[in-house]
Short mmCIF file of C-alpha atoms in Angstrom, two decimals:
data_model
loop_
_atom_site.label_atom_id
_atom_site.label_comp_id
_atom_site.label_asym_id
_atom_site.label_seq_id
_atom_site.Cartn_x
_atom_site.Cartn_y
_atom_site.Cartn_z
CA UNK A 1 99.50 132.76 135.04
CA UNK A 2 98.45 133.47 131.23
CA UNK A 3 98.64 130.65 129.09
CA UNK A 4 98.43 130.59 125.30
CA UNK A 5 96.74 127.81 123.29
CA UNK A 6 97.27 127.65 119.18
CA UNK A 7 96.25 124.43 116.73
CA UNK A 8 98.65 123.98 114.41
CA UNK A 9 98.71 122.05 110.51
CA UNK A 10 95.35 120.60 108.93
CA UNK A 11 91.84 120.75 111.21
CA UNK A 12 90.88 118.05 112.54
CA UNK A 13 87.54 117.16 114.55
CA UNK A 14 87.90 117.53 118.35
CA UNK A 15 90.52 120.80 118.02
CA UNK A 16 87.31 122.73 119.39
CA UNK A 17 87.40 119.82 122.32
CA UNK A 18 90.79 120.56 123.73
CA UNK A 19 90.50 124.24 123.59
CA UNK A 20 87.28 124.23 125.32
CA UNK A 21 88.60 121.51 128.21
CA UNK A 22 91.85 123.67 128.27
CA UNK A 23 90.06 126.62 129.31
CA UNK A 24 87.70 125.77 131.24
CA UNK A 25 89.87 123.75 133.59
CA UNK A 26 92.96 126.51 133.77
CA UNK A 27 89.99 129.16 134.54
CA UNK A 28 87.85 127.25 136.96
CA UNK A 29 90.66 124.93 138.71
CA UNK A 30 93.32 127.53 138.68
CA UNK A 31 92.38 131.23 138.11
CA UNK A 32 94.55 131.44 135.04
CA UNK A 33 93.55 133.90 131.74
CA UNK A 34 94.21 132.53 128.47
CA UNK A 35 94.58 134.00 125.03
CA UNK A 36 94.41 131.97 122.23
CA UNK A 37 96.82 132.35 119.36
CA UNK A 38 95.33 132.64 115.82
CA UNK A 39 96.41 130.41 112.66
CA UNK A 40 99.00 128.03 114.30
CA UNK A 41 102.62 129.42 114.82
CA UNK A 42 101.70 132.93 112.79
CA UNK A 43 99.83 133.55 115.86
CA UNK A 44 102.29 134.11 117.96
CA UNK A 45 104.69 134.98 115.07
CA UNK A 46 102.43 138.27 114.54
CA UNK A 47 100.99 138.59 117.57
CA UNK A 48 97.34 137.81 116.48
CA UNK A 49 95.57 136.61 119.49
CA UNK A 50 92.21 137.12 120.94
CA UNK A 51 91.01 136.20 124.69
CA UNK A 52 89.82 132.68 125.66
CA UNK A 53 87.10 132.97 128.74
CA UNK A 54 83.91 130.43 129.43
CA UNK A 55 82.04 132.29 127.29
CA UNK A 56 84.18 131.78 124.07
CA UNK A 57 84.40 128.10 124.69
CA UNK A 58 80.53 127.04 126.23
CA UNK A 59 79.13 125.72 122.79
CA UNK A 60 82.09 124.59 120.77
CA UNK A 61 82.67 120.71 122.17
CA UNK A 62 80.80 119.57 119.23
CA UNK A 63 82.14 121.94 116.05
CA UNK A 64 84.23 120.65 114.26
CA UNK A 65 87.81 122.77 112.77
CA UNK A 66 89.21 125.01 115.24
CA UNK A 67 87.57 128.20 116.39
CA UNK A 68 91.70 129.66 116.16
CA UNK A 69 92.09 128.58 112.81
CA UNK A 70 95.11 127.34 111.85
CA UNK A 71 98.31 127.07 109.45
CA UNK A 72 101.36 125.29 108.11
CA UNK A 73 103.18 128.21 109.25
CA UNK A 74 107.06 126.77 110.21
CA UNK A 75 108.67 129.48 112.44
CA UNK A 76 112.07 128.16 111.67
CA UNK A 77 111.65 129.14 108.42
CA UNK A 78 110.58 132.84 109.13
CA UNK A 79 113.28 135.37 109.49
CA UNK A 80 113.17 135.96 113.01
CA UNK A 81 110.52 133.53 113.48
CA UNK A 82 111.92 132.67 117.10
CA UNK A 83 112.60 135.91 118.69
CA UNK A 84 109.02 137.24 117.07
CA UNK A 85 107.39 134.33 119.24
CA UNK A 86 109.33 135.26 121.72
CA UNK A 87 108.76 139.11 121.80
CA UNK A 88 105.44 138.42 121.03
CA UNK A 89 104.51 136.05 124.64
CA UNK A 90 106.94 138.82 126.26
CA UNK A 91 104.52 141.52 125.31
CA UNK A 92 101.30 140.04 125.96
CA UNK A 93 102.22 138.53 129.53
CA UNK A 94 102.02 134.84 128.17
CA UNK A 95 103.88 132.38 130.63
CA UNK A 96 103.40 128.94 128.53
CA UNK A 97 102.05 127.53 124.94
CA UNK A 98 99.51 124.68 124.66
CA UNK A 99 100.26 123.57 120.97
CA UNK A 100 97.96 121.48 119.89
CA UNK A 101 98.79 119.79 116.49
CA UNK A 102 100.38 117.02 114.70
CA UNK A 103 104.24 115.66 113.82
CA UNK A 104 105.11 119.26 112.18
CA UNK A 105 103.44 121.58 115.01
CA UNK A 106 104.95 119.66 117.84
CA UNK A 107 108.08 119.43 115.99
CA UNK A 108 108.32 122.89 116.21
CA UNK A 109 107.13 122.56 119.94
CA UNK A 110 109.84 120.58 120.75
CA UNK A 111 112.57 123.22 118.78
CA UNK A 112 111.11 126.05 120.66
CA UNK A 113 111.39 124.30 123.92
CA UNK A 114 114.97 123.53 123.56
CA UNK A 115 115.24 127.19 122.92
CA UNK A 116 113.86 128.10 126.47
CA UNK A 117 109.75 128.62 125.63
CA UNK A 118 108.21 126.70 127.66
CA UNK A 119 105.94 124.94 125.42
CA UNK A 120 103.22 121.88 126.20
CA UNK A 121 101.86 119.60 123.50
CA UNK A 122 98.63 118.07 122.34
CA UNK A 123 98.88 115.22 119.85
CA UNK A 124 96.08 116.00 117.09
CA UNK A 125 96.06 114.13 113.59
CA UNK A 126 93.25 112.18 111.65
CA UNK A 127 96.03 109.95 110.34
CA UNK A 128 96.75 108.17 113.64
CA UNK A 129 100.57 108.79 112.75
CA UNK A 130 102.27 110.54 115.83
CA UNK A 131 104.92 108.46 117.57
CA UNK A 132 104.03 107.77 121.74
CA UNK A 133 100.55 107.60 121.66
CA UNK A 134 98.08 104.86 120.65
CA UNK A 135 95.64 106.67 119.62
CA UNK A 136 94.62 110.37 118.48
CA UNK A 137 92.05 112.14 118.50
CA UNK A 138 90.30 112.90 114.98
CA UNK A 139 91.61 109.94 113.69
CA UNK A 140 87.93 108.00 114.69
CA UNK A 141 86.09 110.84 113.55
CA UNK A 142 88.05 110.34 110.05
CA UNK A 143 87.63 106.16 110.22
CA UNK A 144 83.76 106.99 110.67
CA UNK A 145 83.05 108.97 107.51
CA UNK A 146 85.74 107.14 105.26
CA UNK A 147 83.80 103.53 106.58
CA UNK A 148 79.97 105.16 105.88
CA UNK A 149 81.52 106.10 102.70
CA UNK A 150 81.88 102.89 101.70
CA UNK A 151 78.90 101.69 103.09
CA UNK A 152 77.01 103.57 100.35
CA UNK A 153 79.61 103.26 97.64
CA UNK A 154 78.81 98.98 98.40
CA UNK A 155 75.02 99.48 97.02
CA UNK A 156 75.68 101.86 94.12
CA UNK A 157 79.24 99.34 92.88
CA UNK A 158 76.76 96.26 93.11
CA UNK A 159 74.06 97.91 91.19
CA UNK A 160 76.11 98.67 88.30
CA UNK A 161 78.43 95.88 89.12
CA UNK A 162 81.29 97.94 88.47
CA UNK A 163 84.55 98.46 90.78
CA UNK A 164 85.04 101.61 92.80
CA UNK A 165 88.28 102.84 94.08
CA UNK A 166 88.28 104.83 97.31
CA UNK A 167 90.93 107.11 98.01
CA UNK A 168 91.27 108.18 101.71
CA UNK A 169 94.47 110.38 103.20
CA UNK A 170 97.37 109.14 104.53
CA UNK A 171 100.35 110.34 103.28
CA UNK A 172 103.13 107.66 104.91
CA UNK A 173 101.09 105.79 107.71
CA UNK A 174 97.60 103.92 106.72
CA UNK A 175 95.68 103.75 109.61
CA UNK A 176 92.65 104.99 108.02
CA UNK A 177 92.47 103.03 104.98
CA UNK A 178 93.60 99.66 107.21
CA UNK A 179 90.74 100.44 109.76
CA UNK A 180 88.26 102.01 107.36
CA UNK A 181 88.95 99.01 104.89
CA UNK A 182 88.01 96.63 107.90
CA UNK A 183 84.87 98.21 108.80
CA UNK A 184 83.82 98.53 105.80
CA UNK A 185 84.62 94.98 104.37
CA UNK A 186 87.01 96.16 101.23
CA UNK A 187 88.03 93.73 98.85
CA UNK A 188 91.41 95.08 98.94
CA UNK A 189 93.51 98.13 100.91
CA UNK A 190 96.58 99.71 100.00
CA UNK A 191 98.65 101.17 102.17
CA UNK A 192 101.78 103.59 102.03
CA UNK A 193 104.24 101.05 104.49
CA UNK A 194 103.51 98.27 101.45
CA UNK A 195 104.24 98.65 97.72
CA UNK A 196 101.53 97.05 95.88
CA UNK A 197 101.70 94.74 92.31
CA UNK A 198 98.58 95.76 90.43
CA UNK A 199 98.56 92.49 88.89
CA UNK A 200 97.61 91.50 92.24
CA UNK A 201 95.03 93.93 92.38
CA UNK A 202 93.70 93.02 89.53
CA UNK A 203 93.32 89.25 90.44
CA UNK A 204 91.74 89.82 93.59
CA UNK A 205 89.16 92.68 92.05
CA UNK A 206 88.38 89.54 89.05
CA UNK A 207 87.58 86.86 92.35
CA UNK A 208 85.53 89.29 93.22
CA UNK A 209 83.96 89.80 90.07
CA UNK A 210 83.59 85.91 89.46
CA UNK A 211 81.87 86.06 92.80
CA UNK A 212 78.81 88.31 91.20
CA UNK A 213 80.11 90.90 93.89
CA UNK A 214 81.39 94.71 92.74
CA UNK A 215 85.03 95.05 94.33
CA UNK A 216 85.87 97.92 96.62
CA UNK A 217 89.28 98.86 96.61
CA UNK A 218 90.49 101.59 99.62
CA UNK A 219 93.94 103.47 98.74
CA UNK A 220 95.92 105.56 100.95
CA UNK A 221 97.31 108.51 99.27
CA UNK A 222 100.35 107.69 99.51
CA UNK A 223 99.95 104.24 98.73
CA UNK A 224 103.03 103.05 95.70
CA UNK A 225 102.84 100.38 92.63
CA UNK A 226 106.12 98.26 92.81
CA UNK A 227 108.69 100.59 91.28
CA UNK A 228 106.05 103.33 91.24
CA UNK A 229 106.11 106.86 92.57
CA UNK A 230 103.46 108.99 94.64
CA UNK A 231 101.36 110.71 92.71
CA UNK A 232 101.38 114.60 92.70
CA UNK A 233 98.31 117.19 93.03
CA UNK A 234 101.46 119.86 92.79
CA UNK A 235 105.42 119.57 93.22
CA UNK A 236 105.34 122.66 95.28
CA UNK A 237 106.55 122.29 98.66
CA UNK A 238 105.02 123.33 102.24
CA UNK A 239 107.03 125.08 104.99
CA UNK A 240 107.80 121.86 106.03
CA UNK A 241 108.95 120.07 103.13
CA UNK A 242 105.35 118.11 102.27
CA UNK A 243 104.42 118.47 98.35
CA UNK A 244 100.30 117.83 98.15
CA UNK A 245 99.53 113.79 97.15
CA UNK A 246 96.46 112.89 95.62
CA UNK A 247 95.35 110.55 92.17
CA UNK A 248 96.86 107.84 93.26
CA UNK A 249 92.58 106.42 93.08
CA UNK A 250 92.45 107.68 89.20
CA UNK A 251 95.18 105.82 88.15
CA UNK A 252 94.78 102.98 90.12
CA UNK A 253 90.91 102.51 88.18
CA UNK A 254 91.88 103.22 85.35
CA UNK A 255 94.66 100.33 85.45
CA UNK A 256 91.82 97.85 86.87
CA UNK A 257 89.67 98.95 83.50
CA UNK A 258 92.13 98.72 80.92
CA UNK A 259 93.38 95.16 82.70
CA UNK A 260 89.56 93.45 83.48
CA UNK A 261 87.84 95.21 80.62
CA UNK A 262 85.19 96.18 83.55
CA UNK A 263 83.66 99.62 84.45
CA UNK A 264 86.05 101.27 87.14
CA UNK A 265 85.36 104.76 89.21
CA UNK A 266 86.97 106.26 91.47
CA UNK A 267 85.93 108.51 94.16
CA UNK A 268 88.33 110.79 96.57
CA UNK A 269 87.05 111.84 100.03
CA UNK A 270 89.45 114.39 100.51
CA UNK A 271 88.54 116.64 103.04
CA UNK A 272 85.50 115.59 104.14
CA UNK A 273 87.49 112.88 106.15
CA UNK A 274 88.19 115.93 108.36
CA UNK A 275 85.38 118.13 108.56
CA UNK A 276 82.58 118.18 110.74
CA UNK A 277 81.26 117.06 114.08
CA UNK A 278 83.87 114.68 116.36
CA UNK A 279 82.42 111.40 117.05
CA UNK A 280 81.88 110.63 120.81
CA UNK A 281 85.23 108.78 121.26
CA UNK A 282 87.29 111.79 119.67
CA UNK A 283 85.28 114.58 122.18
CA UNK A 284 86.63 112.47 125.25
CA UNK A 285 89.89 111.92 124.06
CA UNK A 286 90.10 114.95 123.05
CA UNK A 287 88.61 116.52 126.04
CA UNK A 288 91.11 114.33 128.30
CA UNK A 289 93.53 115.40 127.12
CA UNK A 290 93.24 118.90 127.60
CA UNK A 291 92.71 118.57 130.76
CA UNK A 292 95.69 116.47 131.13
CA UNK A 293 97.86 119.69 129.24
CA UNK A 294 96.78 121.55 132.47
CA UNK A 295 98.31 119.81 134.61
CA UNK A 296 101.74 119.33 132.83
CA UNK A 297 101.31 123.25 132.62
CA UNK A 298 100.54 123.58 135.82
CA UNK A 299 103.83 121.36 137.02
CA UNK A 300 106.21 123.27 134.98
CA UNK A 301 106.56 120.35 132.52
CA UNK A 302 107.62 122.23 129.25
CA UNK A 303 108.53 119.83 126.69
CA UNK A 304 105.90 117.08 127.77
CA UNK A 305 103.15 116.10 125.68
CA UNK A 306 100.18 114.52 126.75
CA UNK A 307 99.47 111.00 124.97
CA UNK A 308 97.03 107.99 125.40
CA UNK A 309 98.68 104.50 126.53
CA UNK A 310 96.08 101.93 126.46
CA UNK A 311 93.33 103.74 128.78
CA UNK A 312 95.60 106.22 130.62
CA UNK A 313 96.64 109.39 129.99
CA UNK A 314 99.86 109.92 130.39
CA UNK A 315 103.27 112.19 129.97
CA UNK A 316 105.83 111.66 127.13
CA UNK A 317 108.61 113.54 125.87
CA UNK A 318 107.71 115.90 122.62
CA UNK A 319 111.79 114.51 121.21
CA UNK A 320 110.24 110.94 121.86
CA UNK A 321 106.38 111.73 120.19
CA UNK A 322 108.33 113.25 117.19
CA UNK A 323 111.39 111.05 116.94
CA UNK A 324 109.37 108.85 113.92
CA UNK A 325 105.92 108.66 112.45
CA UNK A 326 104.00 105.23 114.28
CA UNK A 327 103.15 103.21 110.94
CA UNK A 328 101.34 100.21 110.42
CA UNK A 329 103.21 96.83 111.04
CA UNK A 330 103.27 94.38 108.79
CA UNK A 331 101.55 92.10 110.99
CA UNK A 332 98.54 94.14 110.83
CA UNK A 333 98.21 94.76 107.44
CA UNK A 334 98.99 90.67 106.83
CA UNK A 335 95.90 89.82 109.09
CA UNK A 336 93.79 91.87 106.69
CA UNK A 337 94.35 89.92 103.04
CA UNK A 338 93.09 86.70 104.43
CA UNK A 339 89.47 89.20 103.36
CA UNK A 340 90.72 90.17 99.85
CA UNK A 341 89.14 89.22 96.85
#
């Protein structure tokens, strides 16, 4: 058998992990070549591939991005897109897909299933946001930076005594700004499932203040003011419909300055909530469940992807791990203001 593998939509630390757990058990457990598939779906779209054997995957468990780089590319929006792909596995003897990627790469997973490619998936995102898993993996690699972040933002807020705003990713789910928040004892997070009032923000930043403390406020992205809108980096649409968030942290200090009359910065991690080396608990996740792909490869199970249930690794349907984005309850995000202020 000759399997292809491709990582679809934004990096994300442990990619490297799956590949590398991929091959090595599909080589060394069953005798099968691989080819990996460059820059998500215009991989197989063009045809740009490039063998996968031990030797490509020995030292790449702990780089971080994907050694296959990777796209936004939306076949269903290519002319042809489908009958490319398929052309393209036809010609280069490829029996199945590992895609390994978020809500928009398995989406199209899913799609090309139901059109007869047999297709396996991998759930990858830092934002913790795929439906039918707990947990995957990046996003602890993403809650580790964005929390020693604000570690080190705590000592430089209280020496000036100044509030900081700390804008982390999450476009509609706030996983990472709930859990980075948390770790890294915010006086207030914002998250996209909860409209905020500012004048509420602005009362708990002044308890703080009274306190002698600096505030630290974390923000989602996509975090909204009551009767507010997401802020825009550009109104220019991806192949799947996203436009690019990002200021929501500007505006948000420069409301808590012109409303306390106190010094207000704020400081956008951006990428470097992706980048870099996995943390230990996103290399084992990640390399379980690569090996877990195998075997729903190996059992003909096209349209499966491989998810985390409390310990286990188990089998889901790509329709069910797509269906909606997993968002934070209220619940959780109630549990949190009793640290505010």
């Amino acid at each position: 058998m000759r399997v292809g593998v491709l990582t679809g939509g934004g990096d994300c630390p442990g990619l490297n992990a799956v590949i590398r757990a991929v091959v090595r058990k599909g080589i060394e457990v069953h005798g099968w070549e691989f080819v990996g598939f460059r820059n998500g779906w215009q991989g197989p779209i063009s045809g740009e591939s490039r063998p996968l054997g031990l030797a490509d995957v020995e030292d790449i468990l702990t780089r971080g991005g994907t050694i296959l780089r990777s796209s936004r590319t939306n076949p269903y929006q290519v002319e042809g897109g489908v009958e490319k792909i398929r052309k393209v596995l036809e010609d280069q003897g490829v029996d199945a897909l590992i895609a390994i990627g978020g809500e928009d790469t398995l989406g199209v997973a899913k799609r090309l299933t139901d059109d007869g490619i047999g297709v396996v998936g991998v759930p990858k995102t830092i934002d913790n946001d795929l439906g039918a898993t707990d947990y995957t993996f990046g996003f602890d690699t993403a809650v580790s930076i964005a929390t020693e972040a604000i570690d080190r933002l705590h000592t430089t807020a209280e020496s000036h005594h100044r509030a900081l705003v700390v804008e982390v990713m999450g476009r509609h789910a706030g996983w990472i700004a709930l859990h980075s928040g948390l770790a890294g004892g915010a006086s207030v997070i914002l998250v996209p499932e909860r409209q905020f009032s500012v004048d509420q923000v602005v009362e708990w930043v002044e308890r703080r203040f009274e306190k002698e403390f600096a505030p630290i406020i974390v923000v989602a992205e996509g975090a909204l003011p009551e009767g507010g809108e997401e802020r825009l980096l550009t109104g220019e649409k991806d192949a799947f419909g996203h436009v690019r968030l990002g200021g929501i942290g500007t505006w948000l200090a420069d409301e808590i300055a012109s409303r306390t009359g106190k010094e207000s910065r704020a400081v956008v991690l951006g990428h470097v909530q992706r980048g870099g080396t996995p943390t230990a608990y996103d290399r084992v996740l990640a390399t379980r469940f690569g090996l877990h792909a195998v075997d729903a490869v190996a059992d003909g199970d096209f349209g499966a992807m491989v998810a985390l249930k409390g310990t286990e690794i188990v089998r889901v349907k790509l329709s069910e791990a797509t269906a909606e984005l997993k968002t934070v309850p209220v619940e959780r995000y109630e549990e949190a203001e009793v640290f505010f202020g």
